[in-house]
Amino acid sequence: MKYSELKKIIKRHGLRITDCRIDVLSYFIQYKKALTFKNLEDQFEAYDRVTLYRTLSAFEEHGLLHKIPDDSGFATYGLCQDCSTEAHHHNHIHFKCLKCEQLECIDDTINISIDSLPKNYIAQDMDVIIKGVCQQCNSN
Amino acid sequence: MKYSELKKIIKRHGLRITDCRIDVLSYFIQYKKALTFKNLEDQFEAYDRVTLYRTLSAFEEHGLLHKIPDDSGFATYGLCQDCSTEAHHHNHIHFKCLKCEQLECIDDTINISIDSLPKNYIAQDMDVIIKGVCQQCNSN
DNA sequence: CAAAAAATGCAATTTTGTTGCAACTAAACT
DNA sequence: AGTTTAGTTGCAACAAAATTGCATTTTTTG
């Protein structure tokens, strides 16, 4: 994606433009799948660990990235589709491949319906992680 | 739960009986909700941290506990209903209360249907975490 | 009860994430 | 453009979380 586009996205979310933010956002967009802190650390050795941590949390706070619950113990982040500093709103549907361990966000191709919760429980949000074998691992 | 019952459960999963395992399993059964490592550390100060870590992973490997994905960064474990060393099989439906932060396993009271996955994706398992307000927090 | 196998506790280490602060940089304002 | 300001970075130190190796103790087997 063009530099000017990236800049626009970051600005729209109320953040200043910096080299690190441009690089990280660009990588997320190009890579398409969810990334862990470790992935980014490996990819961007030139930036200090602290800077990467802070980039991730700034992006999360401002609605560019969302944290995906993962039982691997590594915080994993995915690009938000349409969030802002004010409100995160997803369907939070994710696919974790048990072969390649990659986590990806599945767009609107899945419908999930919840019939009922025990009484006096109020549902506000939902995370769904489907585990299995992804397209790529499946065809190899 | 009676000591002899606890012993039977642990044995059935191919593990030796030790004080720590009895205590931890007993606590999970009595407490009913999911627990983090920290919860257990606080509860069982007498046991070494390492022993508790190893108890949790032994229980996980042998199908007594399952790890629940959580974006808080703390590994959280819940009792398995009917798993063994050979196979974990749940519907993995969990409820996380945004007020009291407690995570609990909701049994079979929820139906979820998934319409479709993108082609060439194979679903094997699913984790669902519903976030909201639990019964207890709701009535206070 | 003895031997073998496994679990525990401790110390040391590694990994992961956070904080404070000085130096630097982007954006805003003459 | 140059100055101000507010936010960002990198470093070092720190804190927290998890893991490893090993000697000791405990459980199980026969």
CSV table of N, CA and C in Angstrom, one decimal, chain B residues 18-113:
chain,number,residue,atom,x,y,z
B,18,THR,N,-0.9,-37.5,43.9
B,18,THR,CA,-0.1,-36.7,44.8
B,18,THR,C,-1.0,-35.7,45.5
B,19,ASP,N,-0.5,-35.1,46.6
B,19,ASP,CA,-1.2,-34.2,47.4
B,19,ASP,C,-1.6,-33.0,46.6
B,20,CYS,N,-0.7,-32.5,45.8
B,20,CYS,CA,-0.9,-31.3,45.0
B,20,CYS,C,-2.0,-31.5,44.0
B,21,ARG,N,-2.0,-32.6,43.3
B,21,ARG,CA,-3.0,-32.9,42.3
B,21,ARG,C,-4.4,-33.1,42.9
B,22,ILE,N,-4.4,-33.8,44.1
B,22,ILE,CA,-5.7,-33.9,44.8
B,22,ILE,C,-6.3,-32.5,45.1
B,23,ASP,N,-5.4,-31.7,45.7
B,23,ASP,CA,-5.9,-30.4,46.2
B,23,ASP,C,-6.3,-29.5,45.0
B,24,VAL,N,-5.5,-29.5,43.9
B,24,VAL,CA,-5.9,-28.6,42.8
B,24,VAL,C,-7.2,-29.1,42.1
B,25,LEU,N,-7.3,-30.4,41.9
B,25,LEU,CA,-8.5,-30.9,41.3
B,25,LEU,C,-9.7,-30.6,42.1
B,26,SER,N,-9.6,-30.9,43.4
B,26,SER,CA,-10.7,-30.6,44.3
B,26,SER,C,-11.1,-29.2,44.3
B,27,TYR,N,-10.1,-28.3,44.2
B,27,TYR,CA,-10.5,-26.9,44.2
B,27,TYR,C,-11.2,-26.5,42.9
B,28,PHE,N,-10.8,-27.0,41.8
B,28,PHE,CA,-11.5,-26.7,40.5
B,28,PHE,C,-12.9,-27.2,40.6
B,29,ILE,N,-13.1,-28.4,41.1
B,29,ILE,CA,-14.4,-29.0,41.2
B,29,ILE,C,-15.3,-28.2,42.1
B,30,GLN,N,-14.8,-27.8,43.2
B,30,GLN,CA,-15.6,-27.0,44.2
B,30,GLN,C,-15.9,-25.6,43.7
B,31,TYR,N,-14.8,-25.0,43.1
B,31,TYR,CA,-14.9,-23.6,42.7
B,31,TYR,C,-15.8,-23.3,41.5
B,32,LYS,N,-15.9,-24.3,40.6
B,32,LYS,CA,-16.8,-24.4,39.5
B,32,LYS,C,-16.4,-23.5,38.3
B,33,LYS,N,-15.8,-22.4,38.5
B,33,LYS,CA,-15.4,-21.5,37.4
B,33,LYS,C,-13.9,-21.8,37.0
B,34,ALA,N,-13.6,-21.1,35.9
B,34,ALA,CA,-12.2,-21.3,35.4
B,34,ALA,C,-11.2,-20.6,36.3
B,35,LEU,N,-10.0,-21.0,36.4
B,35,LEU,CA,-9.0,-20.5,37.3
B,35,LEU,C,-7.7,-20.2,36.5
B,36,THR,N,-7.0,-19.1,36.9
B,36,THR,CA,-5.7,-18.8,36.3
B,36,THR,C,-4.6,-19.4,37.2
B,37,PHE,N,-3.4,-19.4,36.7
B,37,PHE,CA,-2.3,-19.8,37.5
B,37,PHE,C,-2.2,-19.0,38.8
B,38,LYS,N,-2.4,-17.7,38.7
B,38,LYS,CA,-2.3,-16.8,39.8
B,38,LYS,C,-3.4,-17.2,40.9
B,39,ASN,N,-4.6,-17.5,40.5
B,39,ASN,CA,-5.6,-18.0,41.5
B,39,ASN,C,-5.0,-19.1,42.3
B,40,LEU,N,-4.4,-20.1,41.6
B,40,LEU,CA,-4.0,-21.3,42.3
B,40,LEU,C,-2.8,-21.0,43.2
B,41,GLU,N,-1.9,-20.1,42.7
B,41,GLU,CA,-0.7,-19.7,43.5
B,41,GLU,C,-1.2,-19.1,44.8
B,42,ASP,N,-2.2,-18.2,44.7
B,42,ASP,CA,-2.7,-17.6,45.9
B,42,ASP,C,-3.3,-18.6,46.9
B,43,GLN,N,-4.0,-19.5,46.2
B,43,GLN,CA,-4.8,-20.5,47.0
B,43,GLN,C,-3.9,-21.5,47.7
B,44,PHE,N,-2.8,-21.9,47.0
B,44,PHE,CA,-1.9,-23.0,47.5
B,44,PHE,C,-0.5,-22.5,47.6
B,45,GLU,N,-0.3,-21.6,48.6
B,45,GLU,CA,1.0,-21.0,48.8
B,45,GLU,C,2.0,-22.1,49.2
B,46,ALA,N,1.6,-23.1,49.8
B,46,ALA,CA,2.5,-24.2,50.3
B,46,ALA,C,3.2,-24.9,49.2
B,47,TYR,N,2.6,-25.0,48.1
B,47,TYR,CA,3.2,-25.7,47.0
B,47,TYR,C,4.1,-24.7,46.2
B,48,ASP,N,5.2,-25.3,45.7
B,48,ASP,CA,6.1,-24.5,44.9
B,48,ASP,C,5.4,-24.1,43.6
B,49,ARG,N,5.7,-22.9,43.1
B,49,ARG,CA,5.1,-22.4,41.8
B,49,ARG,C,5.4,-23.4,40.7
B,50,VAL,N,6.6,-24.0,40.7
B,50,VAL,CA,6.9,-24.9,39.6
B,50,VAL,C,6.0,-26.1,39.7
B,51,THR,N,5.7,-26.6,40.9
B,51,THR,CA,4.8,-27.7,41.0
B,51,THR,C,3.4,-27.4,40.5
B,52,LEU,N,2.9,-26.2,40.8
B,52,LEU,CA,1.6,-25.9,40.3
B,52,LEU,C,1.6,-25.8,38.7
B,53,TYR,N,2.6,-25.1,38.2
B,53,TYR,CA,2.7,-25.1,36.7
B,53,TYR,C,2.7,-26.5,36.2
B,54,ARG,N,3.4,-27.4,36.8
B,54,ARG,CA,3.5,-28.8,36.2
B,54,ARG,C,2.2,-29.5,36.5
B,55,THR,N,1.5,-29.2,37.5
B,55,THR,CA,0.2,-29.8,37.8
B,55,THR,C,-0.7,-29.4,36.7
B,56,LEU,N,-0.7,-28.1,36.4
B,56,LEU,CA,-1.7,-27.6,35.4
B,56,LEU,C,-1.4,-28.3,34.0
B,57,SER,N,-0.1,-28.3,33.7
B,57,SER,CA,0.2,-28.9,32.3
B,57,SER,C,-0.1,-30.4,32.3
B,58,ALA,N,0.2,-31.1,33.4
B,58,ALA,CA,-0.1,-32.5,33.4
B,58,ALA,C,-1.6,-32.7,33.3
B,59,PHE,N,-2.4,-31.9,34.0
B,59,PHE,CA,-3.8,-32.0,33.9
B,59,PHE,C,-4.3,-31.7,32.5
B,60,GLU,N,-3.7,-30.7,31.8
B,60,GLU,CA,-4.1,-30.4,30.5
B,60,GLU,C,-3.8,-31.5,29.5
B,61,GLU,N,-2.6,-32.0,29.6
B,61,GLU,CA,-2.1,-33.1,28.7
B,61,GLU,C,-3.0,-34.3,28.9
B,62,HIS,N,-3.5,-34.6,30.1
B,62,HIS,CA,-4.2,-35.8,30.3
B,62,HIS,C,-5.7,-35.6,30.3
B,63,GLY,N,-6.1,-34.4,29.8
B,63,GLY,CA,-7.6,-34.2,29.6
B,63,GLY,C,-8.4,-34.0,30.8
B,64,LEU,N,-7.8,-33.5,31.9
B,64,LEU,CA,-8.6,-33.1,33.0
B,64,LEU,C,-9.0,-31.6,33.0
B,65,LEU,N,-8.1,-30.8,32.4
B,65,LEU,CA,-8.3,-29.4,32.2
B,65,LEU,C,-8.1,-29.0,30.8
B,66,HIS,N,-8.8,-27.9,30.4
B,66,HIS,CA,-8.5,-27.3,29.1
B,66,HIS,C,-8.2,-25.8,29.2
B,67,LYS,N,-7.3,-25.4,28.4
B,67,LYS,CA,-6.9,-24.0,28.4
B,67,LYS,C,-7.9,-23.2,27.7
B,68,ILE,N,-8.3,-22.1,28.2
B,68,ILE,CA,-9.3,-21.2,27.6
B,68,ILE,C,-8.6,-20.0,27.1
B,69,PRO,N,-8.8,-19.7,25.8
B,69,PRO,CA,-8.2,-18.5,25.2
B,69,PRO,C,-8.7,-17.3,25.9
B,70,ASP,N,-7.8,-16.4,26.2
B,70,ASP,CA,-8.2,-15.2,27.0
B,70,ASP,C,-7.2,-14.1,26.6
B,71,ASP,N,-7.8,-12.9,26.3
B,71,ASP,CA,-6.9,-11.9,25.8
B,71,ASP,C,-6.3,-11.1,27.0
B,72,SER,N,-6.6,-11.5,28.2
B,72,SER,CA,-6.0,-10.8,29.3
B,72,SER,C,-4.5,-11.1,29.5
B,73,GLY,N,-4.1,-12.2,28.8
B,73,GLY,CA,-2.7,-12.5,28.9
B,73,GLY,C,-2.4,-13.6,30.0
B,74,PHE,N,-3.4,-13.9,30.7
B,74,PHE,CA,-3.2,-14.9,31.7
B,74,PHE,C,-3.9,-16.2,31.3
B,75,ALA,N,-3.1,-17.3,31.3
B,75,ALA,CA,-3.6,-18.6,30.9
B,75,ALA,C,-4.7,-19.0,31.9
B,76,THR,N,-5.8,-19.4,31.4
B,76,THR,CA,-6.9,-19.7,32.2
B,76,THR,C,-7.4,-21.1,31.9
B,77,TYR,N,-7.6,-21.9,33.0
B,77,TYR,CA,-8.0,-23.3,32.8
B,77,TYR,C,-9.4,-23.6,33.3
B,78,GLY,N,-10.1,-24.5,32.6
B,78,GLY,CA,-11.4,-24.9,33.1
B,78,GLY,C,-11.4,-26.4,33.1
B,79,LEU,N,-12.3,-27.0,33.9
B,79,LEU,CA,-12.4,-28.4,34.0
B,79,LEU,C,-13.0,-29.0,32.7
B,80,CYS,N,-12.5,-30.1,32.3
B,80,CYS,CA,-13.0,-30.8,31.1
B,80,CYS,C,-14.2,-31.6,31.6
B,81,GLN,N,-15.2,-31.7,30.7
B,81,GLN,CA,-16.3,-32.6,31.1
B,81,GLN,C,-16.0,-34.0,30.8
B,82,ASP,N,-15.5,-34.3,29.7
B,82,ASP,CA,-15.4,-35.7,29.3
B,82,ASP,C,-14.2,-35.9,28.3
B,83,CYS,N,-13.1,-35.5,28.8
B,83,CYS,CA,-11.9,-35.7,27.9
B,83,CYS,C,-10.9,-36.7,28.5
B,84,SER,N,-10.0,-37.1,27.6
B,84,SER,CA,-9.0,-38.1,28.0
B,84,SER,C,-7.7,-37.6,27.5
B,85,THR,N,-6.7,-38.4,27.8
B,85,THR,CA,-5.3,-38.1,27.2
B,85,THR,C,-5.4,-38.1,25.7
B,86,GLU,N,-6.2,-39.0,25.2
B,86,GLU,CA,-6.2,-39.2,23.7
B,86,GLU,C,-7.0,-38.1,23.0
B,87,ALA,N,-8.1,-37.6,23.6
B,87,ALA,CA,-8.8,-36.6,22.8
B,87,ALA,C,-9.5,-35.6,23.7
B,88,HIS,N,-9.3,-34.4,23.3
B,88,HIS,CA,-10.1,-33.3,23.9
B,88,HIS,C,-11.3,-33.1,23.0
B,89,HIS,N,-12.5,-33.1,23.6
B,89,HIS,CA,-13.6,-32.7,22.8
B,89,HIS,C,-14.6,-31.9,23.6
B,90,HIS,N,-14.7,-30.6,23.3
B,90,HIS,CA,-15.7,-29.7,23.9
B,90,HIS,C,-16.5,-29.0,22.9
B,91,ASN,N,-17.4,-28.3,23.4
B,91,ASN,CA,-17.9,-27.2,22.5
B,91,ASN,C,-17.2,-25.9,22.9
B,92,HIS,N,-16.5,-25.9,23.9
B,92,HIS,CA,-15.7,-24.7,24.3
B,92,HIS,C,-16.5,-23.5,24.3
B,93,ILE,N,-17.5,-23.5,25.1
B,93,ILE,CA,-18.3,-22.2,25.2
B,93,ILE,C,-18.1,-21.6,26.6
B,94,HIS,N,-17.6,-20.4,26.6
B,94,HIS,CA,-17.2,-19.8,27.8
B,94,HIS,C,-17.8,-18.4,28.0
B,95,PHE,N,-18.1,-18.1,29.2
B,95,PHE,CA,-18.6,-16.7,29.5
B,95,PHE,C,-17.7,-15.9,30.3
B,96,LYS,N,-17.3,-14.8,29.8
B,96,LYS,CA,-16.4,-13.9,30.6
B,96,LYS,C,-17.1,-12.7,31.1
B,97,CYS,N,-17.2,-12.5,32.4
B,97,CYS,CA,-17.9,-11.4,32.9
B,97,CYS,C,-17.0,-10.2,32.9
B,98,LEU,N,-17.5,-9.1,32.3
B,98,LEU,CA,-16.7,-7.9,32.2
B,98,LEU,C,-16.6,-7.1,33.5
B,99,LYS,N,-17.5,-7.4,34.4
B,99,LYS,CA,-17.4,-6.7,35.7
B,99,LYS,C,-16.5,-7.5,36.7
B,100,CYS,N,-16.8,-8.7,36.9
B,100,CYS,CA,-16.0,-9.4,37.9
B,100,CYS,C,-14.8,-10.2,37.3
B,101,GLU,N,-14.7,-10.1,36.0
B,101,GLU,CA,-13.6,-10.7,35.3
B,101,GLU,C,-13.5,-12.2,35.3
B,102,GLN,N,-14.5,-12.8,36.0
B,102,GLN,CA,-14.5,-14.3,36.1
B,102,GLN,C,-14.9,-14.9,34.8
B,103,LEU,N,-14.3,-16.1,34.6
B,103,LEU,CA,-14.6,-16.8,33.4
B,103,LEU,C,-15.2,-18.1,33.8
B,104,GLU,N,-16.3,-18.4,33.1
B,104,GLU,CA,-16.9,-19.7,33.5
B,104,GLU,C,-17.3,-20.5,32.3
B,105,CYS,N,-17.4,-21.8,32.5
B,105,CYS,CA,-17.8,-22.7,31.4
B,105,CYS,C,-19.3,-22.8,31.4
B,106,ILE,N,-19.9,-22.6,30.3
B,106,ILE,CA,-21.3,-22.7,30.2
B,106,ILE,C,-21.6,-24.1,29.6
B,107,ASP,N,-22.4,-24.9,30.2
B,107,ASP,CA,-22.6,-26.3,29.7
B,107,ASP,C,-23.3,-26.3,28.4
B,108,ASP,N,-24.3,-27.1,28.3
B,108,ASP,CA,-24.9,-27.4,27.0
B,108,ASP,C,-26.1,-26.5,26.7
B,109,THR,N,-26.1,-25.4,27.4
B,109,THR,CA,-27.3,-24.5,27.3
B,109,THR,C,-27.3,-23.6,26.1
B,110,ILE,N,-26.3,-23.7,25.3
B,110,ILE,CA,-26.2,-22.7,24.1
B,110,ILE,C,-26.0,-23.5,22.8
B,111,ASN,N,-26.8,-23.1,21.9
B,111,ASN,CA,-26.6,-23.7,20.6
B,111,ASN,C,-25.9,-22.7,19.6
B,112,ILE,N,-25.0,-23.2,19.0
B,112,ILE,CA,-24.3,-22.3,18.0
B,112,ILE,C,-24.3,-23.0,16.6
B,113,SER,N,-24.6,-22.3,15.6
B,113,SER,CA,-24.5,-22.9,14.3
B,113,SER,C,-23.6,-22.1,13.4
